[in-house]
XYZ file of C-alpha atoms in Angstrom:
202
model
C 3.772 -8.547 15.079
C 0.356 -6.943 15.101
C -0.468 -5.687 11.603
C -3.519 -3.691 10.556
C -4.461 -3.972 6.882
C -6.694 -1.530 5.015
C -7.970 -2.779 1.673
C -8.091 -6.302 3.086
C -11.024 -7.521 0.987
C -9.506 -6.802 -2.429
C -7.755 -9.437 -4.531
C -4.297 -8.426 -3.344
C -5.538 -7.598 0.158
C -6.843 -11.098 0.782
C -3.520 -12.565 -0.324
C -1.767 -10.161 2.030
C -3.961 -11.109 4.987
C -3.360 -14.814 4.345
C 0.402 -14.365 3.972
C 0.593 -12.329 7.170
C -1.337 -14.981 9.111
C 0.796 -17.759 7.626
C 3.881 -15.868 8.804
C 2.566 -15.871 12.363
C 1.433 -12.261 12.617
C -1.746 -11.126 14.350
C -3.839 -9.332 11.731
C -6.574 -6.728 12.051
C -8.410 -6.405 8.747
C -10.407 -3.217 8.179
C -13.351 -3.876 5.883
C -16.322 -1.926 4.631
C -17.960 -5.264 3.814
C -16.529 -7.933 6.138
C -18.406 -10.729 4.340
C -16.065 -10.247 1.373
C -13.134 -11.426 3.486
C -13.389 -15.191 3.064
C -10.847 -16.028 5.742
C -11.084 -17.240 9.305
C -8.167 -17.613 11.689
C -7.614 -17.374 15.460
C -5.197 -14.476 14.904
C -7.519 -12.543 12.569
C -9.681 -9.689 13.841
C -12.059 -7.929 11.457
C -13.067 -4.336 12.127
C -16.070 -3.193 10.101
C -16.176 0.425 9.066
C -16.299 2.963 6.283
C -13.239 4.931 5.228
C -14.686 8.102 6.758
C -15.289 6.513 10.180
C -12.595 8.036 12.390
C -13.570 5.998 15.470
C -13.467 2.661 13.653
C -10.160 3.528 11.963
C -8.644 4.458 15.326
C -9.934 1.202 16.831
C -8.301 -0.734 13.988
C -4.857 0.846 14.392
C -4.762 1.431 18.156
C -2.782 -1.695 19.075
C -0.905 -2.175 15.788
C 2.854 -2.402 15.396
C 2.491 -1.560 11.699
C -0.188 -0.576 9.203
C -0.396 -1.586 5.540
C -2.742 0.506 3.414
C -4.043 -0.424 -0.019
C -6.682 2.255 -0.632
C -4.417 4.911 -2.158
C -7.017 6.092 -4.648
C -8.957 7.636 -1.746
C -6.683 10.329 -0.342
C -9.142 11.421 2.360
C -9.022 7.881 3.771
C -5.229 7.939 3.750
C -5.254 11.200 5.699
C -7.671 9.726 8.248
C -5.480 6.659 8.693
C -2.407 8.873 9.182
C -4.260 10.924 11.805
C -5.356 7.775 13.637
C -1.827 6.368 13.606
C -0.408 9.610 14.975
C -3.043 9.612 17.727
C -2.283 5.986 18.609
C 1.491 6.411 18.398
C 1.899 3.839 15.603
C 4.875 4.654 13.361
C 5.345 2.055 10.604
C 3.171 2.739 7.564
C 3.467 0.785 4.300
C 1.335 2.194 1.495
C 0.410 0.880 -1.948
C 1.037 3.527 -4.596
C 1.468 3.702 -8.378
C 3.827 4.878 -11.078
C 1.709 8.052 -11.305
C 3.528 9.189 -8.166
C 6.984 10.596 -8.999
C 10.087 10.331 -6.832
C 13.256 12.464 -6.879
C 15.323 9.325 -7.533
C 13.426 8.543 -10.771
C 14.924 9.214 -14.181
C 12.996 9.931 -17.393
C 11.527 6.779 -18.951
C 9.325 6.957 -22.037
C 7.495 3.702 -21.243
C 6.316 4.857 -17.827
C 5.768 8.420 -18.994
C 3.333 7.159 -21.648
C 1.496 5.008 -19.104
C 1.141 7.880 -16.642
C -0.118 10.180 -19.404
C -2.740 7.585 -20.368
C -3.910 7.201 -16.748
C -4.071 10.981 -16.251
C -6.238 11.298 -19.362
C -8.485 8.250 -18.904
C -8.873 8.354 -15.110
C -8.119 11.886 -13.909
C -9.786 11.490 -10.504
C -7.911 8.328 -9.392
C -4.727 9.871 -10.795
C -5.203 13.002 -8.676
C -6.257 10.989 -5.616
C -3.231 8.694 -5.588
C -0.887 11.669 -5.939
C -2.684 13.529 -3.155
C -2.488 10.452 -0.919
C 1.243 10.183 -1.558
C 1.717 13.846 -0.647
C -0.087 13.264 2.651
C 2.078 10.241 3.426
C 5.293 12.114 2.652
C 4.217 15.060 4.793
C 3.518 12.842 7.808
C 5.920 12.118 10.655
C 5.439 8.380 10.251
C 8.049 5.819 9.202
C 6.432 5.417 5.803
C 7.225 3.516 2.640
C 5.343 4.197 -0.609
C 5.447 1.020 -2.693
C 4.920 1.997 -6.329
C 3.713 -0.432 -8.970
C 2.557 0.106 -12.568
C 0.326 -2.882 -13.374
C -0.841 -5.824 -11.260
C -1.718 -9.290 -12.546
C -2.925 -12.563 -11.009
C 0.040 -14.771 -11.916
C 1.335 -17.142 -9.212
C 3.989 -15.882 -6.832
C 7.519 -16.091 -8.220
C 9.554 -14.630 -5.358
C 11.479 -12.750 -8.049
C 10.787 -9.092 -7.243
C 12.814 -6.299 -8.806
C 13.158 -3.166 -6.680
C 14.449 0.225 -7.764
C 13.288 3.552 -9.159
C 11.862 4.321 -12.565
C 14.213 5.088 -15.424
C 17.191 3.068 -14.142
C 16.524 -0.011 -16.270
C 15.730 -2.247 -13.287
C 11.962 -2.118 -12.856
C 9.446 -3.221 -15.478
C 5.709 -2.598 -15.840
C 4.002 -5.622 -14.315
C 3.876 -7.445 -10.976
C 1.841 -10.355 -9.636
C -0.508 -9.598 -6.747
C 0.936 -12.445 -4.691
C 4.436 -11.028 -5.066
C 3.132 -7.549 -4.293
C 1.599 -8.862 -1.075
C 4.863 -10.552 -0.127
C 6.853 -7.365 -0.648
C 4.411 -5.267 1.359
C 4.590 -7.750 4.205
C 8.388 -7.768 4.119
C 8.444 -4.002 4.572
C 6.816 -4.263 7.999
C 10.163 -5.370 9.435
C 12.592 -4.119 6.757
C 13.878 -0.557 7.247
C 15.683 -0.343 3.893
C 13.005 1.812 2.293
C 11.755 3.852 5.252
C 10.768 7.321 3.965
C 11.400 6.161 0.402
C 9.199 5.269 -2.578
C 10.613 2.147 -4.242
C 9.140 0.914 -7.510
C 8.728 -2.842 -7.866
C 7.963 -5.387 -10.594
C 8.634 -8.973 -11.607
């Protein structure tokens, strides 16, 4: 498949790019600073551009079969990516989100409620941005999946990923970036969570 990745130069993004290439996909990595992407591969294309560059974003998604987006704290960028995908006729959209974004299938959970309250107080702008981005994704006509995670760490991949919704006693707080990347990549071809917002953890 041809996969376009936004947020490709971050710690999780680089793992995602590498995993996608290892799996035999052709990857287009969108990067504000391409030099930060320390990967080379015959099936890797790097598109340089800012997150407000509509032409570059459209170029990056034009030939994609799926798009994975990891810049959810910038809702304007998410809206631009959605618009570009709709213009290009690309449907599959997998988006990194957080536990600050609620879902109708969630149940009350004091542990996550306390974490969300702390984020809303300490980082009100990112909190508002990630919720706004999620609203834009849900309002789109794309085949989207919002992948919600509470805390990321740099532990090695385990392959043991719990999937559910908050408050059901399945999902915990933390997830390794390598496992996060693997789950995001799996969603490109898995339709289980299309137009859903699963929460994941180790």
